[in-house]
PDB file of C-alpha atoms and ligand atoms in Angstrom:
ATOM      1  CA  MET I   1       0.028   0.071   0.106  1.00  0.00           C
ATOM      2  CA  THR I   2       1.200   3.559  -0.897  1.00  0.00           C
ATOM      3  CA  THR I   3       1.373   6.468   1.599  1.00  0.00           C
ATOM      4  CA  ALA I   4       0.960  10.095   1.036  1.00  0.00           C
ATOM      5  CA  LEU I   5       1.975  12.814   3.461  1.00  0.00           C
ATOM      6  CA  ILE I   6      -0.190  15.858   2.763  1.00  0.00           C
ATOM      7  CA  THR I   7       0.206  19.333   4.683  1.00  0.00           C
ATOM      8  CA  GLY I   8      -2.679  21.719   4.851  1.00  0.00           C
ATOM      9  CA  ALA I   9      -5.236  18.917   4.637  1.00  0.00           C
ATOM     10  CA  SER I  10      -7.888  20.441   7.058  1.00  0.00           C
ATOM     11  CA  ARG I  11      -9.500  22.349   4.148  1.00  0.00           C
ATOM     12  CA  GLY I  12      -9.122  23.549   0.512  1.00  0.00           C
ATOM     13  CA  ILE I  13      -6.725  21.882  -1.840  1.00  0.00           C
ATOM     14  CA  GLY I  14      -5.087  19.551   0.840  1.00  0.00           C
ATOM     15  CA  LYS I  15      -8.498  18.340   1.914  1.00  0.00           C
ATOM     16  CA  ALA I  16      -9.773  17.695  -1.569  1.00  0.00           C
ATOM     17  CA  ALA I  17      -6.239  15.824  -2.365  1.00  0.00           C
ATOM     18  CA  ALA I  18      -6.724  13.647   0.804  1.00  0.00           C
ATOM     19  CA  LYS I  19     -10.123  12.546  -0.432  1.00  0.00           C
ATOM     20  CA  ARG I  20      -8.930  11.842  -4.029  1.00  0.00           C
ATOM     21  CA  PHE I  21      -5.977   9.863  -2.749  1.00  0.00           C
ATOM     22  CA  ALA I  22      -8.098   7.821  -0.265  1.00  0.00           C
ATOM     23  CA  LYS I  23     -10.557   7.180  -2.918  1.00  0.00           C
ATOM     24  CA  SER I  24      -7.635   5.144  -4.913  1.00  0.00           C
ATOM     25  CA  GLY I  25      -6.558   3.210  -1.626  1.00  0.00           C
ATOM     26  CA  TRP I  26      -3.835   5.372  -0.575  1.00  0.00           C
ATOM     27  CA  ASP I  27      -3.003   5.524   3.020  1.00  0.00           C
ATOM     28  CA  LEU I  28      -2.565   8.969   4.270  1.00  0.00           C
ATOM     29  CA  LEU I  29      -0.596  11.026   6.960  1.00  0.00           C
ATOM     30  CA  LEU I  30      -2.257  14.362   7.256  1.00  0.00           C
ATOM     31  CA  THR I  31      -1.488  17.601   8.991  1.00  0.00           C
ATOM     32  CA  ALA I  32      -2.562  21.369   9.387  1.00  0.00           C
ATOM     33  CA  ARG I  33      -3.510  23.144  12.619  1.00  0.00           C
ATOM     34  CA  ASP I  34      -7.412  22.366  13.049  1.00  0.00           C
ATOM     35  CA  ALA I  35      -7.417  19.117  14.723  1.00  0.00           C
ATOM     36  CA  GLU I  36     -11.128  18.965  14.681  1.00  0.00           C
ATOM     37  CA  ALA I  37     -11.418  19.421  10.915  1.00  0.00           C
ATOM     38  CA  LEU I  38      -8.582  16.785  10.598  1.00  0.00           C
ATOM     39  CA  GLN I  39     -10.600  14.281  12.842  1.00  0.00           C
ATOM     40  CA  GLU I  40     -13.736  14.897  10.940  1.00  0.00           C
ATOM     41  CA  LEU I  41     -12.008  14.263   7.597  1.00  0.00           C
ATOM     42  CA  SER I  42     -10.234  11.131   9.044  1.00  0.00           C
ATOM     43  CA  ASN I  43     -13.623   9.772  10.208  1.00  0.00           C
ATOM     44  CA  GLU I  44     -15.143  10.499   6.973  1.00  0.00           C
ATOM     45  CA  LEU I  45     -12.489   8.749   5.032  1.00  0.00           C
ATOM     46  CA  LYS I  46     -12.406   5.726   7.324  1.00  0.00           C
ATOM     47  CA  VAL I  47     -16.110   5.201   6.621  1.00  0.00           C
ATOM     48  CA  GLU I  48     -15.996   5.694   2.846  1.00  0.00           C
ATOM     49  CA  THR I  49     -12.450   3.931   2.008  1.00  0.00           C
ATOM     50  CA  ALA I  50     -10.320   1.225   3.155  1.00  0.00           C
ATOM     51  CA  SER I  51      -7.289   3.631   3.624  1.00  0.00           C
ATOM     52  CA  LYS I  52      -5.293   3.895   6.850  1.00  0.00           C
ATOM     53  CA  ILE I  53      -5.627   7.536   8.053  1.00  0.00           C
ATOM     54  CA  ALA I  54      -3.313   9.201  10.616  1.00  0.00           C
ATOM     55  CA  TYR I  55      -3.187  12.853  11.338  1.00  0.00           C
ATOM     56  CA  LYS I  56      -1.530  15.381  13.756  1.00  0.00           C
ATOM     57  CA  SER I  57      -2.258  19.071  14.431  1.00  0.00           C
ATOM     58  CA  ILE I  58       1.161  20.949  13.478  1.00  0.00           C
ATOM     59  CA  ASP I  59       1.719  24.765  13.389  1.00  0.00           C
ATOM     60  CA  LEU I  60       4.064  25.065  10.290  1.00  0.00           C
ATOM     61  CA  SER I  61       4.419  28.629  11.222  1.00  0.00           C
ATOM     62  CA  ASN I  62       6.405  27.657  14.217  1.00  0.00           C
ATOM     63  CA  PRO I  63       9.812  26.667  13.160  1.00  0.00           C
ATOM     64  CA  ASP I  64      10.963  25.560  16.813  1.00  0.00           C
ATOM     65  CA  ILE I  65       8.490  22.676  17.194  1.00  0.00           C
ATOM     66  CA  LEU I  66       7.826  21.657  13.626  1.00  0.00           C
ATOM     67  CA  SER I  67      10.584  19.180  13.136  1.00  0.00           C
ATOM     68  CA  SER I  68       9.648  17.063  16.246  1.00  0.00           C
ATOM     69  CA  GLU I  69       5.968  17.040  15.888  1.00  0.00           C
ATOM     70  CA  LEU I  70       6.380  16.055  12.292  1.00  0.00           C
ATOM     71  CA  ARG I  71       8.581  13.107  13.571  1.00  0.00           C
ATOM     72  CA  ASP I  72       5.749  12.051  15.731  1.00  0.00           C
ATOM     73  CA  LEU I  73       3.312  11.938  12.673  1.00  0.00           C
ATOM     74  CA  LEU I  74       5.807   9.925  10.666  1.00  0.00           C
ATOM     75  CA  LYS I  75       5.856   7.404  13.508  1.00  0.00           C
ATOM     76  CA  MET I  76       2.110   6.956  13.148  1.00  0.00           C
ATOM     77  CA  GLY I  77       2.095   5.295   9.642  1.00  0.00           C
ATOM     78  CA  SER I  78       4.315   3.895   6.952  1.00  0.00           C
ATOM     79  CA  CYS I  79       7.127   5.767   5.192  1.00  0.00           C
ATOM     80  CA  PRO I  80       5.399   8.253   2.560  1.00  0.00           C
ATOM     81  CA  SER I  81       6.348   7.561  -1.112  1.00  0.00           C
ATOM     82  CA  VAL I  82       4.709  11.014  -1.844  1.00  0.00           C
ATOM     83  CA  LEU I  83       5.168  14.250   0.039  1.00  0.00           C
ATOM     84  CA  ILE I  84       2.756  17.089  -0.893  1.00  0.00           C
ATOM     85  CA  ASN I  85       3.763  20.335   0.624  1.00  0.00           C
ATOM     86  CA  ASN I  86       0.478  22.021   0.155  1.00  0.00           C
ATOM     87  CA  ALA I  87       0.038  24.375   3.085  1.00  0.00           C
ATOM     88  CA  GLY I  88       0.600  27.908   2.306  1.00  0.00           C
ATOM     89  CA  VAL I  89      -0.613  31.391   3.206  1.00  0.00           C
ATOM     90  CA  ALA I  90      -1.326  34.712   1.303  1.00  0.00           C
ATOM     91  CA  TRP I  91      -1.056  38.435   2.348  1.00  0.00           C
ATOM     92  CA  THR I  92      -2.141  41.404   0.349  1.00  0.00           C
ATOM     93  CA  GLY I  93      -1.000  44.861   0.665  1.00  0.00           C
ATOM     94  CA  GLU I  94       1.920  46.943  -0.401  1.00  0.00           C
ATOM     95  CA  MET I  95       5.148  45.012  -0.056  1.00  0.00           C
ATOM     96  CA  LEU I  96       7.164  47.703   1.764  1.00  0.00           C
ATOM     97  CA  SER I  97       4.429  48.515   4.324  1.00  0.00           C
ATOM     98  CA  MET I  98       4.240  44.842   5.391  1.00  0.00           C
ATOM     99  CA  PRO I  99       5.150  44.454   9.062  1.00  0.00           C
ATOM    100  CA  ILE I 100       8.288  42.439   9.295  1.00  0.00           C
ATOM    101  CA  SER I 101       6.436  39.754  11.555  1.00  0.00           C
ATOM    102  CA  GLN I 102       3.950  39.209   8.599  1.00  0.00           C
ATOM    103  CA  TRP I 103       6.965  39.073   6.216  1.00  0.00           C
ATOM    104  CA  GLN I 104       8.437  36.505   8.426  1.00  0.00           C
ATOM    105  CA  TRP I 105       5.408  34.602   8.875  1.00  0.00           C
ATOM    106  CA  LEU I 106       4.746  34.404   5.150  1.00  0.00           C
ATOM    107  CA  ILE I 107       8.208  33.267   4.375  1.00  0.00           C
ATOM    108  CA  GLN I 108       8.228  30.696   7.177  1.00  0.00           C
ATOM    109  CA  MET I 109       4.904  29.072   6.008  1.00  0.00           C
ATOM    110  CA  ASN I 110       5.494  29.217   2.171  1.00  0.00           C
ATOM    111  CA  VAL I 111       9.307  28.544   2.104  1.00  0.00           C
ATOM    112  CA  THR I 112      11.094  27.654   5.255  1.00  0.00           C
ATOM    113  CA  SER I 113       8.545  25.182   6.737  1.00  0.00           C
ATOM    114  CA  ILE I 114       8.833  23.297   3.392  1.00  0.00           C
ATOM    115  CA  PHE I 115      12.583  23.145   3.632  1.00  0.00           C
ATOM    116  CA  GLN I 116      12.018  21.831   7.296  1.00  0.00           C
ATOM    117  CA  VAL I 117       9.335  19.265   6.282  1.00  0.00           C
ATOM    118  CA  CYS I 118      11.605  18.044   3.434  1.00  0.00           C
ATOM    119  CA  SER I 119      14.569  17.865   5.775  1.00  0.00           C
ATOM    120  CA  GLU I 120      12.525  15.441   7.888  1.00  0.00           C
ATOM    121  CA  VAL I 121      10.792  13.297   5.407  1.00  0.00           C
ATOM    122  CA  VAL I 122      13.102  13.021   2.272  1.00  0.00           C
ATOM    123  CA  PRO I 123      15.891  11.167   4.063  1.00  0.00           C
ATOM    124  CA  LEU I 124      13.419   8.534   4.962  1.00  0.00           C
ATOM    125  CA  MET I 125      12.108   8.226   1.476  1.00  0.00           C
ATOM    126  CA  ARG I 126      15.651   7.604   0.002  1.00  0.00           C
ATOM    127  CA  LEU I 127      15.528   3.831   0.833  1.00  0.00           C
ATOM    128  CA  ASN I 128      12.878   3.222  -1.661  1.00  0.00           C
ATOM    129  CA  GLY I 129      12.676   6.475  -3.502  1.00  0.00           C
ATOM    130  CA  GLY I 130       9.739   8.961  -3.603  1.00  0.00           C
ATOM    131  CA  LEU I 131       8.116  12.135  -5.042  1.00  0.00           C
ATOM    132  CA  VAL I 132       7.943  15.502  -3.505  1.00  0.00           C
ATOM    133  CA  ILE I 133       5.163  17.776  -4.990  1.00  0.00           C
ATOM    134  CA  ASN I 134       5.452  21.474  -3.843  1.00  0.00           C
ATOM    135  CA  VAL I 135       2.186  23.546  -4.574  1.00  0.00           C
ATOM    136  CA  SER I 136       3.159  26.818  -6.032  1.00  0.00           C
ATOM    137  CA  SER I 137       1.375  29.678  -7.946  1.00  0.00           C
ATOM    138  CA  HIS I 138       1.548  31.438 -11.006  1.00  0.00           C
ATOM    139  CA  ALA I 139       2.464  34.332  -8.979  1.00  0.00           C
ATOM    140  CA  ALA I 140       5.951  32.834  -8.698  1.00  0.00           C
ATOM    141  CA  ARG I 141       6.511  33.917 -12.269  1.00  0.00           C
ATOM    142  CA  ASN I 142       4.674  37.386 -12.190  1.00  0.00           C
ATOM    143  CA  ALA I 143       4.909  40.712 -10.214  1.00  0.00           C
ATOM    144  CA  PHE I 144       1.387  41.198  -9.116  1.00  0.00           C
ATOM    145  CA  PRO I 145       1.067  44.494  -7.304  1.00  0.00           C
ATOM    146  CA  GLN I 146      -0.239  44.013  -3.494  1.00  0.00           C
ATOM    147  CA  TRP I 147       0.829  40.431  -3.783  1.00  0.00           C
ATOM    148  CA  GLY I 148       4.809  41.080  -3.793  1.00  0.00           C
ATOM    149  CA  ALA I 149       5.498  38.991  -0.759  1.00  0.00           C
ATOM    150  CA  TYR I 150       3.535  36.102  -1.936  1.00  0.00           C
ATOM    151  CA  CYS I 151       5.185  36.180  -5.440  1.00  0.00           C
ATOM    152  CA  VAL I 152       8.587  36.392  -3.723  1.00  0.00           C
ATOM    153  CA  SER I 153       7.745  33.394  -1.378  1.00  0.00           C
ATOM    154  CA  LYS I 154       6.361  31.153  -4.273  1.00  0.00           C
ATOM    155  CA  ALA I 155       9.440  32.075  -6.693  1.00  0.00           C
ATOM    156  CA  ALA I 156      11.786  30.965  -3.781  1.00  0.00           C
ATOM    157  CA  LEU I 157       9.659  27.786  -3.571  1.00  0.00           C
ATOM    158  CA  ALA I 158       9.991  26.799  -7.150  1.00  0.00           C
ATOM    159  CA  SER I 159      13.801  27.330  -7.057  1.00  0.00           C
ATOM    160  CA  PHE I 160      13.971  25.327  -3.799  1.00  0.00           C
ATOM    161  CA  THR I 161      12.098  22.627  -5.746  1.00  0.00           C
ATOM    162  CA  LYS I 162      14.393  22.653  -8.563  1.00  0.00           C
ATOM    163  CA  CYS I 163      17.383  22.549  -6.383  1.00  0.00           C
ATOM    164  CA  LEU I 164      16.004  19.616  -4.335  1.00  0.00           C
ATOM    165  CA  ALA I 165      15.221  17.709  -7.463  1.00  0.00           C
ATOM    166  CA  GLU I 166      18.949  18.044  -8.688  1.00  0.00           C
ATOM    167  CA  GLU I 167      20.538  17.125  -5.160  1.00  0.00           C
ATOM    168  CA  GLU I 168      18.058  14.287  -4.681  1.00  0.00           C
ATOM    169  CA  ARG I 169      18.155  12.680  -8.029  1.00  0.00           C
ATOM    170  CA  ILE I 170      20.983  10.294  -6.987  1.00  0.00           C
ATOM    171  CA  HIS I 171      18.583   8.993  -4.224  1.00  0.00           C
ATOM    172  CA  SER I 172      15.806   8.372  -6.770  1.00  0.00           C
ATOM    173  CA  ILE I 173      13.681  11.114  -5.230  1.00  0.00           C
ATOM    174  CA  ARG I 174      11.877  13.265  -7.687  1.00  0.00           C
ATOM    175  CA  ALA I 175      10.568  16.835  -6.966  1.00  0.00           C
ATOM    176  CA  CYS I 176       8.167  18.755  -8.875  1.00  0.00           C
ATOM    177  CA  THR I 177       6.125  22.038  -8.618  1.00  0.00           C
ATOM    178  CA  LEU I 178       2.385  22.206  -9.236  1.00  0.00           C
ATOM    179  CA  THR I 179       1.896  25.761 -10.201  1.00  0.00           C
ATOM    180  CA  LEU I 180      -1.706  27.004 -10.053  1.00  0.00           C
ATOM    181  CA  GLY I 181      -3.834  29.749 -11.249  1.00  0.00           C
ATOM    182  CA  ALA I 182      -6.515  30.918  -8.894  1.00  0.00           C
ATOM    183  CA  VAL I 183      -8.606  28.171  -7.105  1.00  0.00           C
ATOM    184  CA  ASN I 184     -11.879  28.621  -5.352  1.00  0.00           C
ATOM    185  CA  THR I 185     -10.767  27.880  -1.715  1.00  0.00           C
ATOM    186  CA  THR I 186     -11.018  29.239   1.666  1.00  0.00           C
ATOM    187  CA  LEU I 187      -7.619  31.021   1.130  1.00  0.00           C
ATOM    188  CA  TRP I 188      -9.553  33.932  -0.478  1.00  0.00           C
ATOM    189  CA  ASP I 189     -11.625  34.220   2.818  1.00  0.00           C
ATOM    190  CA  SER I 190      -8.219  34.536   4.710  1.00  0.00           C
ATOM    191  CA  GLU I 191      -8.234  37.594   7.351  1.00  0.00           C
ATOM    192  CA  THR I 192      -4.780  38.531   5.451  1.00  0.00           C
ATOM    193  CA  VAL I 193      -6.218  38.439   1.916  1.00  0.00           C
ATOM    194  CA  GLU I 194      -8.317  41.316   0.318  1.00  0.00           C
ATOM    195  CA  SER I 195      -9.660  40.334  -3.138  1.00  0.00           C
ATOM    196  CA  ASP I 196     -12.887  40.741  -5.320  1.00  0.00           C
ATOM    197  CA  PHE I 197     -11.950  38.085  -7.913  1.00  0.00           C
ATOM    198  CA  ASN I 198     -14.918  36.105  -9.153  1.00  0.00           C
ATOM    199  CA  ARG I 199     -14.739  32.963  -7.283  1.00  0.00           C
ATOM    200  CA  ASN I 200     -16.873  31.109  -9.834  1.00  0.00           C
ATOM    201  CA  ALA I 201     -14.317  31.700 -12.579  1.00  0.00           C
ATOM    202  CA  MET I 202     -11.630  29.885 -10.486  1.00  0.00           C
ATOM    203  CA  LEU I 203     -10.333  26.341 -10.733  1.00  0.00           C
ATOM    204  CA  SER I 204     -12.119  23.844  -8.286  1.00  0.00           C
ATOM    205  CA  GLU I 205     -10.417  22.289  -5.484  1.00  0.00           C
ATOM    206  CA  ASP I 206     -11.275  18.820  -7.114  1.00  0.00           C
ATOM    207  CA  SER I 207      -9.576  19.581 -10.399  1.00  0.00           C
ATOM    208  CA  VAL I 208      -6.422  20.491  -8.586  1.00  0.00           C
ATOM    209  CA  ALA I 209      -6.702  17.257  -6.576  1.00  0.00           C
ATOM    210  CA  GLU I 210      -6.856  15.259  -9.671  1.00  0.00           C
ATOM    211  CA  ALA I 211      -3.770  17.187 -11.077  1.00  0.00           C
ATOM    212  CA  LEU I 212      -2.126  16.172  -7.784  1.00  0.00           C
ATOM    213  CA  PHE I 213      -3.161  12.478  -8.101  1.00  0.00           C
ATOM    214  CA  ASN I 214      -1.940  12.385 -11.891  1.00  0.00           C
ATOM    215  CA  LEU I 215       1.424  13.610 -10.849  1.00  0.00           C
ATOM    216  CA  ALA I 216       1.605  11.124  -8.201  1.00  0.00           C
ATOM    217  CA  GLN I 217       0.588   8.213 -10.506  1.00  0.00           C
ATOM    218  CA  LEU I 218       3.807   8.705 -12.869  1.00  0.00           C
ATOM    219  CA  PRO I 219       5.983   5.678 -12.961  1.00  0.00           C
ATOM    220  CA  PRO I 220       9.248   6.216 -10.800  1.00  0.00           C
ATOM    221  CA  ASP I 221      11.402   6.856 -14.018  1.00  0.00           C
ATOM    222  CA  GLN I 222       9.236   9.906 -15.138  1.00  0.00           C
ATOM    223  CA  VAL I 223       8.629  13.114 -13.478  1.00  0.00           C
ATOM    224  CA  ILE I 224       6.631  16.215 -14.646  1.00  0.00           C
ATOM    225  CA  GLU I 225       9.003  18.789 -13.235  1.00  0.00           C
ATOM    226  CA  ASP I 226       6.494  21.734 -13.470  1.00  0.00           C
ATOM    227  CA  LEU I 227       2.714  21.267 -14.137  1.00  0.00           C
ATOM    228  CA  THR I 228       1.155  24.576 -14.666  1.00  0.00           C
ATOM    229  CA  LEU I 229      -2.769  24.442 -14.313  1.00  0.00           C
ATOM    230  CA  MET I 230      -4.779  27.619 -15.004  1.00  0.00           C
ATOM    231  CA  PRO I 231      -8.375  28.321 -15.114  1.00  0.00           C
ATOM    232  CA  ALA I 232      -9.493  28.425 -18.830  1.00  0.00           C
ATOM    233  CA  ASN I 233     -10.715  32.026 -18.049  1.00  0.00           C
ATOM    234  CA  GLY I 234      -7.081  33.119 -17.545  1.00  0.00           C
ATOM    235  CA  ALA I 235      -5.240  34.833 -14.874  1.00  0.00           C
ATOM    236  CA  PHE I 236      -6.878  37.672 -12.894  1.00  0.00           C
TER     237      PHE I 236
HETATM  238  P1  NAP O 301      -6.563  27.303   2.198  1.00  0.00           P
HETATM  239  O1  NAP O 301      -7.915  26.872   1.824  1.00  0.00           O
HETATM  240  O2  NAP O 301      -6.390  28.538   2.823  1.00  0.00           O
HETATM  241  O3  NAP O 301      -5.942  26.002   3.136  1.00  0.00           O
HETATM  242  C1  NAP O 301      -4.808  26.249   3.556  1.00  0.00           C
HETATM  243  C2  NAP O 301      -4.362  25.050   4.338  1.00  0.00           C
HETATM  244  O4  NAP O 301      -3.163  25.554   4.776  1.00  0.00           O
HETATM  245  C3  NAP O 301      -5.330  24.586   5.293  1.00  0.00           C
HETATM  246  O5  NAP O 301      -5.384  23.348   5.486  1.00  0.00           O
HETATM  247  C4  NAP O 301      -4.693  25.232   6.625  1.00  0.00           C
HETATM  248  O6  NAP O 301      -4.925  24.516   7.690  1.00  0.00           O
HETATM  249  C5  NAP O 301      -3.055  25.286   6.308  1.00  0.00           C
HETATM  250  N1  NAP O 301      -2.456  25.959   7.161  1.00  0.00           N
HETATM  251  C6  NAP O 301      -2.650  27.499   7.330  1.00  0.00           C
HETATM  252  N2  NAP O 301      -1.734  27.986   8.202  1.00  0.00           N
HETATM  253  C7  NAP O 301      -1.068  26.853   8.661  1.00  0.00           C
HETATM  254  C8  NAP O 301      -0.307  26.860   9.665  1.00  0.00           C
HETATM  255  N3  NAP O 301       0.327  27.878  10.515  1.00  0.00           N
HETATM  256  N4  NAP O 301       0.325  25.580  10.164  1.00  0.00           N
HETATM  257  C9  NAP O 301      -0.118  24.423   9.353  1.00  0.00           C
HETATM  258  N5  NAP O 301      -1.072  24.502   8.439  1.00  0.00           N
HETATM  259  C10 NAP O 301      -1.543  25.684   8.123  1.00  0.00           C
HETATM  260  O7  NAP O 301      -5.571  27.456   0.884  1.00  0.00           O
HETATM  261  P2  NAP O 301      -5.679  26.652  -0.518  1.00  0.00           P
HETATM  262  O8  NAP O 301      -6.039  27.466  -1.627  1.00  0.00           O
HETATM  263  O9  NAP O 301      -6.193  25.357  -0.235  1.00  0.00           O
HETATM  264  O10 NAP O 301      -3.957  26.731  -0.764  1.00  0.00           O
HETATM  265  C11 NAP O 301      -3.287  25.511  -0.798  1.00  0.00           C
HETATM  266  C12 NAP O 301      -1.913  25.875  -1.419  1.00  0.00           C
HETATM  267  O11 NAP O 301      -2.224  26.173  -2.793  1.00  0.00           O
HETATM  268  C13 NAP O 301      -1.243  26.996  -0.874  1.00  0.00           C
HETATM  269  O12 NAP O 301       0.272  26.684  -0.973  1.00  0.00           O
HETATM  270  C14 NAP O 301      -1.369  28.280  -1.759  1.00  0.00           C
HETATM  271  O13 NAP O 301      -0.318  29.228  -1.766  1.00  0.00           O
HETATM  272  C15 NAP O 301      -1.675  27.495  -3.157  1.00  0.00           C
HETATM  273  N6  NAP O 301      -2.344  28.227  -4.167  1.00  0.00           N
HETATM  274  C16 NAP O 301      -3.562  28.343  -3.849  1.00  0.00           C
HETATM  275  C17 NAP O 301      -4.298  29.148  -4.867  1.00  0.00           C
HETATM  276  C18 NAP O 301      -5.662  29.626  -4.793  1.00  0.00           C
HETATM  277  O14 NAP O 301      -6.085  30.314  -5.567  1.00  0.00           O
HETATM  278  N7  NAP O 301      -6.433  29.208  -3.746  1.00  0.00           N
HETATM  279  C19 NAP O 301      -3.511  29.479  -6.114  1.00  0.00           C
HETATM  280  C20 NAP O 301      -2.274  29.233  -6.307  1.00  0.00           C
HETATM  281  C21 NAP O 301      -1.593  28.372  -5.401  1.00  0.00           C
HETATM  282  P3  NAP O 301      -5.444  24.983   9.238  1.00  0.00           P
HETATM  283  O15 NAP O 301      -5.832  26.432   9.172  1.00  0.00           O
HETATM  284  O16 NAP O 301      -6.111  24.166   9.936  1.00  0.00           O
HETATM  285  O17 NAP O 301      -3.808  24.987   9.848  1.00  0.00           O
END
């Protein structure tokens, strides 16, 4: 049986991905902060599927506890063959007016926590090979006013992924980026995001979950290094 570790699984893309993988019989290690939401999802998946689900509430914005908490989660299931670094946050506003605490929070969440998660999980995967999928945004390749810090963080993540892929190739670890246009998730309701984009014109969580599943299904001698999925309506 194959196991996937998914961060940010309490809602949005991560939750949809957990459902998609469980539907096809994958065992799951899930994390986010909201323990109640994780428990609810786990209960639902245990009723609907034969997958083994383990979860742990971890605050990825706290670099001091993240690694030890993650080690606890890893002990709760089999070694993952797929790691989906999906948890992420956004902040809108003029970049240079951003309080440094918010800047550090965003960089911790969107870049440093992924470095920390990979540092714990990837060495375990080396024995049997594996795949790391980092969820990025087309903001990585653009300079959107009011979204500067988010653009910077996702550009750094895309570079991190390429470097990881090169360094880990000798261990049969593949790393890829899923680059997304706007997706209709709770991200757009975040306290730190102000936007009046048309939510109905965005990608659905389920279509992104399907893309993640397709990436994970590739045989070990192949990798899609960067898959870009945009709404047919384009960028807005
Ligand atoms: P979302 O609906 O806001 O969900 C974010 C997930 O991250 C939640 O499960 C949340 O769980 C978790 N999270 C947030 N803060 C956390 C923390 N401090 N510690 C641990 N987990 C935390 O967002 P989404 O749209 O699904 O986004 C998922 C990924 O897709 C992100 O990396 C985002 O940048 C990327 N993306 C999204 C869009 C879009 O339009 N939605 C477009 C391009 C890329 P808890 O609150 O329970 O902790």
